[in-house]
Amino acid sequence: MSLKPDIVLVGGGGHCKVVISIIKRLDTFNITGISDMKENLGKEVLGIETRYTDDQLEALHDKGIKYALVTLGSVGNPDNRIRFFEMLKQIGFEIPVIISKDSIVDESVEIDEGTVIMPGAIINPGTKIGKNCIINTGAIIDHDCTIGDHVHIAPGVTLSGSIKIGSSSHIGTGASVIHGIEIGSRVIVGSGSVVVNTIQDNKKVMGVPAR
């Protein structure tokens, strides 16, 4: 019998596959299964079966599964990830931070519940990261950055020092943000963009420089 605590993953797909790989290497949880849409029941993601639907999550918690994690990805719109996160909190699940063994995270970095740090990410001292974030593969976050809840930092993003990013924003693949910039909430920065100016809430920007 495993002494590792059980965890259920909420949302299948590509993002879930990477999270499963990270958890398996960490060897800190026993993944009991994935919760997804009814039509996906029985399907496997990296050897883990889709066994549950969302309406079973409360019963799973009542049966003693105390940990859950949102493993649904997001591209530009985090609303479903936010909805699932809030549902898990309301049920009473503990939502862990998952940090890949193949990332470099300074011991001073503060990371809130439900955030996943993917392989190859580098996060330097003084940085604070909110709840339910994705810091994706190979992202670089330099010193003293502040990242709000439900933010997705996509693969290969570079954030220079002392950057602030508001909640529910998406920084696209390969984008770069120069030192000291503030990015508002619900902002989408297009892939490959270079951000050199402050961006207000609810904006979509792209290009070099981003406009």
JSON list of C-alpha atoms in Angstrom, two decimals:
[
{"chain": "A", "resi": 1, "resn": "MET", "atom": "CA", "xyz": [0.00, 0.00, 0.00]},
{"chain": "A", "resi": 2, "resn": "SER", "atom": "CA", "xyz": [1.36, 3.40, -1.02]},
{"chain": "A", "resi": 3, "resn": "LEU", "atom": "CA", "xyz": [2.15, 5.85, 1.78]},
{"chain": "A", "resi": 4, "resn": "LYS", "atom": "CA", "xyz": [1.97, 8.74, -0.68]},
{"chain": "A", "resi": 5, "resn": "PRO", "atom": "CA", "xyz": [-1.21, 10.86, -0.47]},
{"chain": "A", "resi": 6, "resn": "ASP", "atom": "CA", "xyz": [-3.75, 10.44, -3.26]},
{"chain": "A", "resi": 7, "resn": "ILE", "atom": "CA", "xyz": [-4.37, 13.26, -5.72]},
{"chain": "A", "resi": 8, "resn": "VAL", "atom": "CA", "xyz": [-6.95, 13.69, -8.48]},
{"chain": "A", "resi": 9, "resn": "LEU", "atom": "CA", "xyz": [-6.11, 15.74, -11.57]},
{"chain": "A", "resi": 10, "resn": "VAL", "atom": "CA", "xyz": [-8.84, 17.91, -13.07]},
{"chain": "A", "resi": 11, "resn": "GLY", "atom": "CA", "xyz": [-8.63, 18.22, -16.85]},
{"chain": "A", "resi": 12, "resn": "GLY", "atom": "CA", "xyz": [-6.94, 15.94, -19.36]},
{"chain": "A", "resi": 13, "resn": "GLY", "atom": "CA", "xyz": [-4.92, 16.86, -22.44]},
{"chain": "A", "resi": 14, "resn": "GLY", "atom": "CA", "xyz": [-1.40, 18.01, -23.21]},
{"chain": "A", "resi": 15, "resn": "HIS", "atom": "CA", "xyz": [-0.89, 20.14, -20.12]},
{"chain": "A", "resi": 16, "resn": "CYS", "atom": "CA", "xyz": [-2.08, 17.28, -17.95]},
{"chain": "A", "resi": 17, "resn": "LYS", "atom": "CA", "xyz": [0.43, 14.98, -19.63]},
{"chain": "A", "resi": 18, "resn": "VAL", "atom": "CA", "xyz": [3.35, 17.20, -18.62]},
{"chain": "A", "resi": 19, "resn": "VAL", "atom": "CA", "xyz": [2.06, 17.58, -15.06]},
{"chain": "A", "resi": 20, "resn": "ILE", "atom": "CA", "xyz": [1.75, 13.80, -14.75]},
{"chain": "A", "resi": 21, "resn": "SER", "atom": "CA", "xyz": [5.36, 13.43, -15.89]},
{"chain": "A", "resi": 22, "resn": "ILE", "atom": "CA", "xyz": [6.50, 15.95, -13.26]},
{"chain": "A", "resi": 23, "resn": "ILE", "atom": "CA", "xyz": [4.53, 14.30, -10.45]},
{"chain": "A", "resi": 24, "resn": "LYS", "atom": "CA", "xyz": [5.83, 10.85, -11.37]},
{"chain": "A", "resi": 25, "resn": "ARG", "atom": "CA", "xyz": [9.42, 12.08, -11.15]},
{"chain": "A", "resi": 26, "resn": "LEU", "atom": "CA", "xyz": [8.78, 13.88, -7.87]},
{"chain": "A", "resi": 27, "resn": "ASP", "atom": "CA", "xyz": [7.19, 10.70, -6.47]},
{"chain": "A", "resi": 28, "resn": "THR", "atom": "CA", "xyz": [5.25, 12.72, -3.88]},
{"chain": "A", "resi": 29, "resn": "PHE", "atom": "CA", "xyz": [1.66, 11.81, -4.81]},
{"chain": "A", "resi": 30, "resn": "ASN", "atom": "CA", "xyz": [-0.28, 8.78, -5.96]},
{"chain": "A", "resi": 31, "resn": "ILE", "atom": "CA", "xyz": [-2.41, 9.91, -8.92]},
{"chain": "A", "resi": 32, "resn": "THR", "atom": "CA", "xyz": [-5.75, 8.15, -8.51]},
{"chain": "A", "resi": 33, "resn": "GLY", "atom": "CA", "xyz": [-7.12, 9.32, -11.85]},
{"chain": "A", "resi": 34, "resn": "ILE", "atom": "CA", "xyz": [-8.21, 12.23, -14.01]},
{"chain": "A", "resi": 35, "resn": "SER", "atom": "CA", "xyz": [-11.54, 14.05, -13.94]},
{"chain": "A", "resi": 36, "resn": "ASP", "atom": "CA", "xyz": [-12.79, 15.22, -17.32]},
{"chain": "A", "resi": 37, "resn": "MET", "atom": "CA", "xyz": [-15.84, 15.34, -19.57]},
{"chain": "A", "resi": 38, "resn": "LYS", "atom": "CA", "xyz": [-18.02, 12.25, -19.71]},
{"chain": "A", "resi": 39, "resn": "GLU", "atom": "CA", "xyz": [-17.01, 11.45, -23.28]},
{"chain": "A", "resi": 40, "resn": "ASN", "atom": "CA", "xyz": [-13.38, 11.10, -22.18]},
{"chain": "A", "resi": 41, "resn": "LEU", "atom": "CA", "xyz": [-14.05, 8.49, -19.48]},
{"chain": "A", "resi": 42, "resn": "GLY", "atom": "CA", "xyz": [-11.77, 5.49, -19.91]},
{"chain": "A", "resi": 43, "resn": "LYS", "atom": "CA", "xyz": [-9.15, 7.36, -21.90]},
{"chain": "A", "resi": 44, "resn": "GLU", "atom": "CA", "xyz": [-5.60, 7.41, -20.59]},
{"chain": "A", "resi": 45, "resn": "VAL", "atom": "CA", "xyz": [-3.14, 10.29, -20.38]},
{"chain": "A", "resi": 46, "resn": "LEU", "atom": "CA", "xyz": [0.43, 9.04, -19.96]},
{"chain": "A", "resi": 47, "resn": "GLY", "atom": "CA", "xyz": [-0.89, 5.85, -18.39]},
{"chain": "A", "resi": 48, "resn": "ILE", "atom": "CA", "xyz": [-3.33, 7.58, -16.00]},
{"chain": "A", "resi": 49, "resn": "GLU", "atom": "CA", "xyz": [-6.99, 6.74, -16.58]},
{"chain": "A", "resi": 50, "resn": "THR", "atom": "CA", "xyz": [-9.77, 9.30, -16.89]},
{"chain": "A", "resi": 51, "resn": "ARG", "atom": "CA", "xyz": [-11.99, 7.81, -14.19]},
{"chain": "A", "resi": 52, "resn": "TYR", "atom": "CA", "xyz": [-14.16, 10.66, -12.94]},
{"chain": "A", "resi": 53, "resn": "THR", "atom": "CA", "xyz": [-16.40, 13.54, -13.99]},
{"chain": "A", "resi": 54, "resn": "ASP", "atom": "CA", "xyz": [-16.67, 16.88, -12.22]},
{"chain": "A", "resi": 55, "resn": "ASP", "atom": "CA", "xyz": [-19.85, 15.92, -10.37]},
{"chain": "A", "resi": 56, "resn": "GLN", "atom": "CA", "xyz": [-17.95, 13.12, -8.60]},
{"chain": "A", "resi": 57, "resn": "LEU", "atom": "CA", "xyz": [-15.26, 15.34, -7.08]},
{"chain": "A", "resi": 58, "resn": "GLU", "atom": "CA", "xyz": [-17.11, 16.14, -3.88]},
{"chain": "A", "resi": 59, "resn": "ALA", "atom": "CA", "xyz": [-17.75, 12.43, -3.26]},
{"chain": "A", "resi": 60, "resn": "LEU", "atom": "CA", "xyz": [-14.06, 11.69, -3.85]},
{"chain": "A", "resi": 61, "resn": "HIS", "atom": "CA", "xyz": [-13.13, 14.27, -1.23]},
{"chain": "A", "resi": 62, "resn": "ASP", "atom": "CA", "xyz": [-15.65, 12.76, 1.18]},
{"chain": "A", "resi": 63, "resn": "LYS", "atom": "CA", "xyz": [-14.06, 9.34, 0.62]},
{"chain": "A", "resi": 64, "resn": "GLY", "atom": "CA", "xyz": [-10.67, 10.65, 1.73]},
{"chain": "A", "resi": 65, "resn": "ILE", "atom": "CA", "xyz": [-8.91, 12.06, -1.33]},
{"chain": "A", "resi": 66, "resn": "LYS", "atom": "CA", "xyz": [-7.70, 15.38, 0.07]},
{"chain": "A", "resi": 67, "resn": "TYR", "atom": "CA", "xyz": [-5.54, 16.68, -2.80]},
{"chain": "A", "resi": 68, "resn": "ALA", "atom": "CA", "xyz": [-6.53, 17.88, -6.25]},
{"chain": "A", "resi": 69, "resn": "LEU", "atom": "CA", "xyz": [-4.89, 19.96, -8.96]},
{"chain": "A", "resi": 70, "resn": "VAL", "atom": "CA", "xyz": [-6.20, 21.80, -12.02]},
{"chain": "A", "resi": 71, "resn": "THR", "atom": "CA", "xyz": [-4.43, 20.25, -15.02]},
{"chain": "A", "resi": 72, "resn": "LEU", "atom": "CA", "xyz": [-6.47, 21.90, -17.73]},
{"chain": "A", "resi": 73, "resn": "GLY", "atom": "CA", "xyz": [-4.28, 24.16, -19.83]},
{"chain": "A", "resi": 74, "resn": "SER", "atom": "CA", "xyz": [-5.17, 27.62, -21.08]},
{"chain": "A", "resi": 75, "resn": "VAL", "atom": "CA", "xyz": [-4.28, 29.67, -24.13]},
{"chain": "A", "resi": 76, "resn": "GLY", "atom": "CA", "xyz": [-5.34, 33.26, -23.57]},
{"chain": "A", "resi": 77, "resn": "ASN", "atom": "CA", "xyz": [-8.52, 32.56, -21.58]},
{"chain": "A", "resi": 78, "resn": "PRO", "atom": "CA", "xyz": [-8.07, 31.23, -18.05]},
{"chain": "A", "resi": 79, "resn": "ASP", "atom": "CA", "xyz": [-11.78, 31.18, -17.11]},
{"chain": "A", "resi": 80, "resn": "ASN", "atom": "CA", "xyz": [-12.15, 27.39, -17.05]},
{"chain": "A", "resi": 81, "resn": "ARG", "atom": "CA", "xyz": [-8.98, 27.01, -14.98]},
{"chain": "A", "resi": 82, "resn": "ILE", "atom": "CA", "xyz": [-10.30, 29.63, -12.54]},
{"chain": "A", "resi": 83, "resn": "ARG", "atom": "CA", "xyz": [-13.71, 27.91, -12.37]},
{"chain": "A", "resi": 84, "resn": "PHE", "atom": "CA", "xyz": [-12.17, 24.52, -11.58]},
{"chain": "A", "resi": 85, "resn": "PHE", "atom": "CA", "xyz": [-9.76, 26.01, -9.05]},
{"chain": "A", "resi": 86, "resn": "GLU", "atom": "CA", "xyz": [-12.58, 27.75, -7.20]},
{"chain": "A", "resi": 87, "resn": "MET", "atom": "CA", "xyz": [-14.69, 24.58, -7.30]},
{"chain": "A", "resi": 88, "resn": "LEU", "atom": "CA", "xyz": [-11.87, 22.52, -5.75]},
{"chain": "A", "resi": 89, "resn": "LYS", "atom": "CA", "xyz": [-11.38, 25.13, -3.03]},
{"chain": "A", "resi": 90, "resn": "GLN", "atom": "CA", "xyz": [-15.11, 25.17, -2.26]},
{"chain": "A", "resi": 91, "resn": "ILE", "atom": "CA", "xyz": [-15.17, 21.37, -1.94]},
{"chain": "A", "resi": 92, "resn": "GLY", "atom": "CA", "xyz": [-12.24, 21.59, 0.48]},
{"chain": "A", "resi": 93, "resn": "PHE", "atom": "CA", "xyz": [-9.38, 20.03, -1.46]},
{"chain": "A", "resi": 94, "resn": "GLU", "atom": "CA", "xyz": [-5.80, 20.97, -0.71]},
{"chain": "A", "resi": 95, "resn": "ILE", "atom": "CA", "xyz": [-4.21, 22.23, -3.92]},
{"chain": "A", "resi": 96, "resn": "PRO", "atom": "CA", "xyz": [-0.44, 21.72, -3.92]},
{"chain": "A", "resi": 97, "resn": "VAL", "atom": "CA", "xyz": [2.37, 23.60, -5.61]},
{"chain": "A", "resi": 98, "resn": "ILE", "atom": "CA", "xyz": [4.12, 21.35, -8.14]},
{"chain": "A", "resi": 99, "resn": "ILE", "atom": "CA", "xyz": [7.74, 22.20, -9.03]},
{"chain": "A", "resi": 100, "resn": "SER", "atom": "CA", "xyz": [9.60, 20.15, -11.62]},
{"chain": "A", "resi": 101, "resn": "LYS", "atom": "CA", "xyz": [12.91, 18.64, -10.58]},
{"chain": "A", "resi": 102, "resn": "ASP", "atom": "CA", "xyz": [14.25, 20.04, -13.85]},
{"chain": "A", "resi": 103, "resn": "SER", "atom": "CA", "xyz": [13.54, 23.66, -12.94]},
{"chain": "A", "resi": 104, "resn": "ILE", "atom": "CA", "xyz": [15.69, 26.10, -10.95]},
{"chain": "A", "resi": 105, "resn": "VAL", "atom": "CA", "xyz": [13.73, 27.99, -8.29]},
{"chain": "A", "resi": 106, "resn": "ASP", "atom": "CA", "xyz": [15.53, 30.10, -5.71]},
{"chain": "A", "resi": 107, "resn": "GLU", "atom": "CA", "xyz": [14.64, 29.28, -2.11]},
{"chain": "A", "resi": 108, "resn": "SER", "atom": "CA", "xyz": [13.40, 32.84, -1.53]},
{"chain": "A", "resi": 109, "resn": "VAL", "atom": "CA", "xyz": [10.71, 32.58, -4.23]},
{"chain": "A", "resi": 110, "resn": "GLU", "atom": "CA", "xyz": [7.13, 32.61, -2.90]},
{"chain": "A", "resi": 111, "resn": "ILE", "atom": "CA", "xyz": [4.68, 30.40, -4.81]},
{"chain": "A", "resi": 112, "resn": "ASP", "atom": "CA", "xyz": [1.00, 30.13, -3.93]},
{"chain": "A", "resi": 113, "resn": "GLU", "atom": "CA", "xyz": [-1.25, 27.06, -4.12]},
{"chain": "A", "resi": 114, "resn": "GLY", "atom": "CA", "xyz": [-2.06, 25.31, -7.37]},
{"chain": "A", "resi": 115, "resn": "THR", "atom": "CA", "xyz": [0.83, 26.75, -9.37]},
{"chain": "A", "resi": 116, "resn": "VAL", "atom": "CA", "xyz": [2.92, 24.43, -11.52]},
{"chain": "A", "resi": 117, "resn": "ILE", "atom": "CA", "xyz": [6.54, 25.12, -12.47]},
{"chain": "A", "resi": 118, "resn": "MET", "atom": "CA", "xyz": [7.46, 23.22, -15.63]},
{"chain": "A", "resi": 119, "resn": "PRO", "atom": "CA", "xyz": [10.81, 21.69, -16.63]},
{"chain": "A", "resi": 120, "resn": "GLY", "atom": "CA", "xyz": [13.57, 24.12, -17.56]},
{"chain": "A", "resi": 121, "resn": "ALA", "atom": "CA", "xyz": [11.97, 27.15, -15.89]},
{"chain": "A", "resi": 122, "resn": "ILE", "atom": "CA", "xyz": [14.32, 29.47, -13.97]},
{"chain": "A", "resi": 123, "resn": "ILE", "atom": "CA", "xyz": [12.91, 31.70, -11.23]},
{"chain": "A", "resi": 124, "resn": "ASN", "atom": "CA", "xyz": [15.30, 34.05, -9.49]},
{"chain": "A", "resi": 125, "resn": "PRO", "atom": "CA", "xyz": [15.32, 35.56, -5.96]},
{"chain": "A", "resi": 126, "resn": "GLY", "atom": "CA", "xyz": [12.63, 37.87, -4.64]},
{"chain": "A", "resi": 127, "resn": "THR", "atom": "CA", "xyz": [9.91, 36.76, -7.03]},
{"chain": "A", "resi": 128, "resn": "LYS", "atom": "CA", "xyz": [6.32, 36.14, -5.91]},
{"chain": "A", "resi": 129, "resn": "ILE", "atom": "CA", "xyz": [3.92, 33.97, -7.91]},
{"chain": "A", "resi": 130, "resn": "GLY", "atom": "CA", "xyz": [0.19, 33.76, -7.21]},
{"chain": "A", "resi": 131, "resn": "LYS", "atom": "CA", "xyz": [-2.35, 30.94, -7.20]},
{"chain": "A", "resi": 132, "resn": "ASN", "atom": "CA", "xyz": [-3.17, 28.53, -10.02]},
{"chain": "A", "resi": 133, "resn": "CYS", "atom": "CA", "xyz": [-0.45, 29.81, -12.35]},
{"chain": "A", "resi": 134, "resn": "ILE", "atom": "CA", "xyz": [1.39, 27.95, -15.11]},
{"chain": "A", "resi": 135, "resn": "ILE", "atom": "CA", "xyz": [5.08, 28.77, -15.42]},
{"chain": "A", "resi": 136, "resn": "ASN", "atom": "CA", "xyz": [5.73, 26.82, -18.56]},
{"chain": "A", "resi": 137, "resn": "THR", "atom": "CA", "xyz": [8.70, 25.01, -20.04]},
{"chain": "A", "resi": 138, "resn": "GLY", "atom": "CA", "xyz": [11.91, 27.04, -20.27]},
{"chain": "A", "resi": 139, "resn": "ALA", "atom": "CA", "xyz": [10.44, 30.31, -18.98]},
{"chain": "A", "resi": 140, "resn": "ILE", "atom": "CA", "xyz": [12.90, 32.68, -17.29]},
{"chain": "A", "resi": 141, "resn": "ILE", "atom": "CA", "xyz": [11.64, 34.93, -14.50]},
{"chain": "A", "resi": 142, "resn": "ASP", "atom": "CA", "xyz": [14.34, 37.20, -13.13]},
{"chain": "A", "resi": 143, "resn": "HIS", "atom": "CA", "xyz": [14.60, 38.78, -9.69]},
{"chain": "A", "resi": 144, "resn": "ASP", "atom": "CA", "xyz": [11.82, 40.58, -7.80]},
{"chain": "A", "resi": 145, "resn": "CYS", "atom": "CA", "xyz": [8.97, 39.92, -10.20]},
{"chain": "A", "resi": 146, "resn": "THR", "atom": "CA", "xyz": [5.35, 39.77, -8.98]},
{"chain": "A", "resi": 147, "resn": "ILE", "atom": "CA", "xyz": [2.93, 37.54, -10.87]},
{"chain": "A", "resi": 148, "resn": "GLY", "atom": "CA", "xyz": [-0.77, 37.55, -10.00]},
{"chain": "A", "resi": 149, "resn": "ASP", "atom": "CA", "xyz": [-3.20, 34.65, -9.69]},
{"chain": "A", "resi": 150, "resn": "HIS", "atom": "CA", "xyz": [-4.20, 32.48, -12.68]},
{"chain": "A", "resi": 151, "resn": "VAL", "atom": "CA", "xyz": [-1.41, 33.79, -14.94]},
{"chain": "A", "resi": 152, "resn": "HIS", "atom": "CA", "xyz": [0.05, 31.64, -17.72]},
{"chain": "A", "resi": 153, "resn": "ILE", "atom": "CA", "xyz": [3.70, 32.32, -18.56]},
{"chain": "A", "resi": 154, "resn": "ALA", "atom": "CA", "xyz": [4.07, 30.32, -21.77]},
{"chain": "A", "resi": 155, "resn": "PRO", "atom": "CA", "xyz": [7.13, 28.33, -22.92]},
{"chain": "A", "resi": 156, "resn": "GLY", "atom": "CA", "xyz": [10.29, 30.32, -23.54]},
{"chain": "A", "resi": 157, "resn": "VAL", "atom": "CA", "xyz": [9.09, 33.62, -22.08]},
{"chain": "A", "resi": 158, "resn": "THR", "atom": "CA", "xyz": [11.74, 35.93, -20.60]},
{"chain": "A", "resi": 159, "resn": "LEU", "atom": "CA", "xyz": [10.76, 38.33, -17.83]},
{"chain": "A", "resi": 160, "resn": "SER", "atom": "CA", "xyz": [13.50, 40.74, -16.79]},
{"chain": "A", "resi": 161, "resn": "GLY", "atom": "CA", "xyz": [13.71, 41.94, -13.18]},
{"chain": "A", "resi": 162, "resn": "SER", "atom": "CA", "xyz": [11.05, 43.80, -11.16]},
{"chain": "A", "resi": 163, "resn": "ILE", "atom": "CA", "xyz": [8.15, 43.10, -13.52]},
{"chain": "A", "resi": 164, "resn": "LYS", "atom": "CA", "xyz": [4.56, 43.06, -12.28]},
{"chain": "A", "resi": 165, "resn": "ILE", "atom": "CA", "xyz": [1.87, 41.03, -14.05]},
{"chain": "A", "resi": 166, "resn": "GLY", "atom": "CA", "xyz": [-1.79, 41.27, -13.02]},
{"chain": "A", "resi": 167, "resn": "SER", "atom": "CA", "xyz": [-4.14, 38.34, -12.51]},
{"chain": "A", "resi": 168, "resn": "SER", "atom": "CA", "xyz": [-5.46, 36.16, -15.34]},
{"chain": "A", "resi": 169, "resn": "SER", "atom": "CA", "xyz": [-2.97, 37.43, -17.93]},
{"chain": "A", "resi": 170, "resn": "HIS", "atom": "CA", "xyz": [-1.31, 35.34, -20.63]},
{"chain": "A", "resi": 171, "resn": "ILE", "atom": "CA", "xyz": [2.25, 35.98, -21.80]},
{"chain": "A", "resi": 172, "resn": "GLY", "atom": "CA", "xyz": [2.64, 34.14, -25.10]},
{"chain": "A", "resi": 173, "resn": "THR", "atom": "CA", "xyz": [5.37, 31.77, -26.18]},
{"chain": "A", "resi": 174, "resn": "GLY", "atom": "CA", "xyz": [8.79, 33.35, -26.57]},
{"chain": "A", "resi": 175, "resn": "ALA", "atom": "CA", "xyz": [7.71, 36.84, -25.51]},
{"chain": "A", "resi": 176, "resn": "SER", "atom": "CA", "xyz": [10.15, 39.11, -23.69]},
{"chain": "A", "resi": 177, "resn": "VAL", "atom": "CA", "xyz": [9.37, 41.84, -21.15]},
{"chain": "A", "resi": 178, "resn": "ILE", "atom": "CA", "xyz": [12.01, 44.43, -20.27]},
{"chain": "A", "resi": 179, "resn": "HIS", "atom": "CA", "xyz": [12.99, 45.43, -16.73]},
{"chain": "A", "resi": 180, "resn": "GLY", "atom": "CA", "xyz": [10.47, 47.19, -14.50]},
{"chain": "A", "resi": 181, "resn": "ILE", "atom": "CA", "xyz": [7.42, 46.93, -16.77]},
{"chain": "A", "resi": 182, "resn": "GLU", "atom": "CA", "xyz": [3.91, 46.62, -15.33]},
{"chain": "A", "resi": 183, "resn": "ILE", "atom": "CA", "xyz": [1.35, 44.48, -17.16]},
{"chain": "A", "resi": 184, "resn": "GLY", "atom": "CA", "xyz": [-2.28, 44.67, -16.05]},
{"chain": "A", "resi": 185, "resn": "SER", "atom": "CA", "xyz": [-4.90, 42.00, -15.42]},
{"chain": "A", "resi": 186, "resn": "ARG", "atom": "CA", "xyz": [-6.47, 39.96, -18.23]},
{"chain": "A", "resi": 187, "resn": "VAL", "atom": "CA", "xyz": [-3.81, 41.05, -20.68]},
{"chain": "A", "resi": 188, "resn": "ILE", "atom": "CA", "xyz": [-2.78, 38.88, -23.62]},
{"chain": "A", "resi": 189, "resn": "VAL", "atom": "CA", "xyz": [0.76, 39.35, -24.94]},
{"chain": "A", "resi": 190, "resn": "GLY", "atom": "CA", "xyz": [1.21, 37.69, -28.33]},
{"chain": "A", "resi": 191, "resn": "SER", "atom": "CA", "xyz": [3.88, 35.09, -28.97]},
{"chain": "A", "resi": 192, "resn": "GLY", "atom": "CA", "xyz": [7.31, 36.50, -29.77]},
{"chain": "A", "resi": 193, "resn": "SER", "atom": "CA", "xyz": [6.40, 40.01, -28.68]},
{"chain": "A", "resi": 194, "resn": "VAL", "atom": "CA", "xyz": [8.78, 42.40, -26.91]},
{"chain": "A", "resi": 195, "resn": "VAL", "atom": "CA", "xyz": [7.07, 44.48, -24.23]},
{"chain": "A", "resi": 196, "resn": "VAL", "atom": "CA", "xyz": [8.77, 47.82, -23.55]},
{"chain": "A", "resi": 197, "resn": "ASN", "atom": "CA", "xyz": [5.89, 49.89, -22.14]},
{"chain": "A", "resi": 198, "resn": "THR", "atom": "CA", "xyz": [3.25, 49.55, -19.42]},
{"chain": "A", "resi": 199, "resn": "ILE", "atom": "CA", "xyz": [0.12, 47.65, -20.53]},
{"chain": "A", "resi": 200, "resn": "GLN", "atom": "CA", "xyz": [-3.25, 48.48, -19.01]},
{"chain": "A", "resi": 201, "resn": "ASP", "atom": "CA", "xyz": [-5.88, 45.91, -17.98]},
{"chain": "A", "resi": 202, "resn": "ASN", "atom": "CA", "xyz": [-7.83, 43.95, -20.61]},
{"chain": "A", "resi": 203, "resn": "LYS", "atom": "CA", "xyz": [-5.48, 44.74, -23.50]},
{"chain": "A", "resi": 204, "resn": "LYS", "atom": "CA", "xyz": [-4.17, 42.50, -26.29]},
{"chain": "A", "resi": 205, "resn": "VAL", "atom": "CA", "xyz": [-0.75, 43.44, -27.60]},
{"chain": "A", "resi": 206, "resn": "MET", "atom": "CA", "xyz": [1.71, 41.94, -30.03]},
{"chain": "A", "resi": 207, "resn": "GLY", "atom": "CA", "xyz": [4.76, 42.73, -32.09]},
{"chain": "A", "resi": 208, "resn": "VAL", "atom": "CA", "xyz": [8.24, 44.21, -31.66]},
{"chain": "A", "resi": 209, "resn": "PRO", "atom": "CA", "xyz": [7.73, 46.43, -29.80]},
{"chain": "A", "resi": 210, "resn": "ALA", "atom": "CA", "xyz": [4.38, 45.19, -28.54]},
{"chain": "A", "resi": 211, "resn": "ARG", "atom": "CA", "xyz": [1.46, 47.50, -29.41]}
]
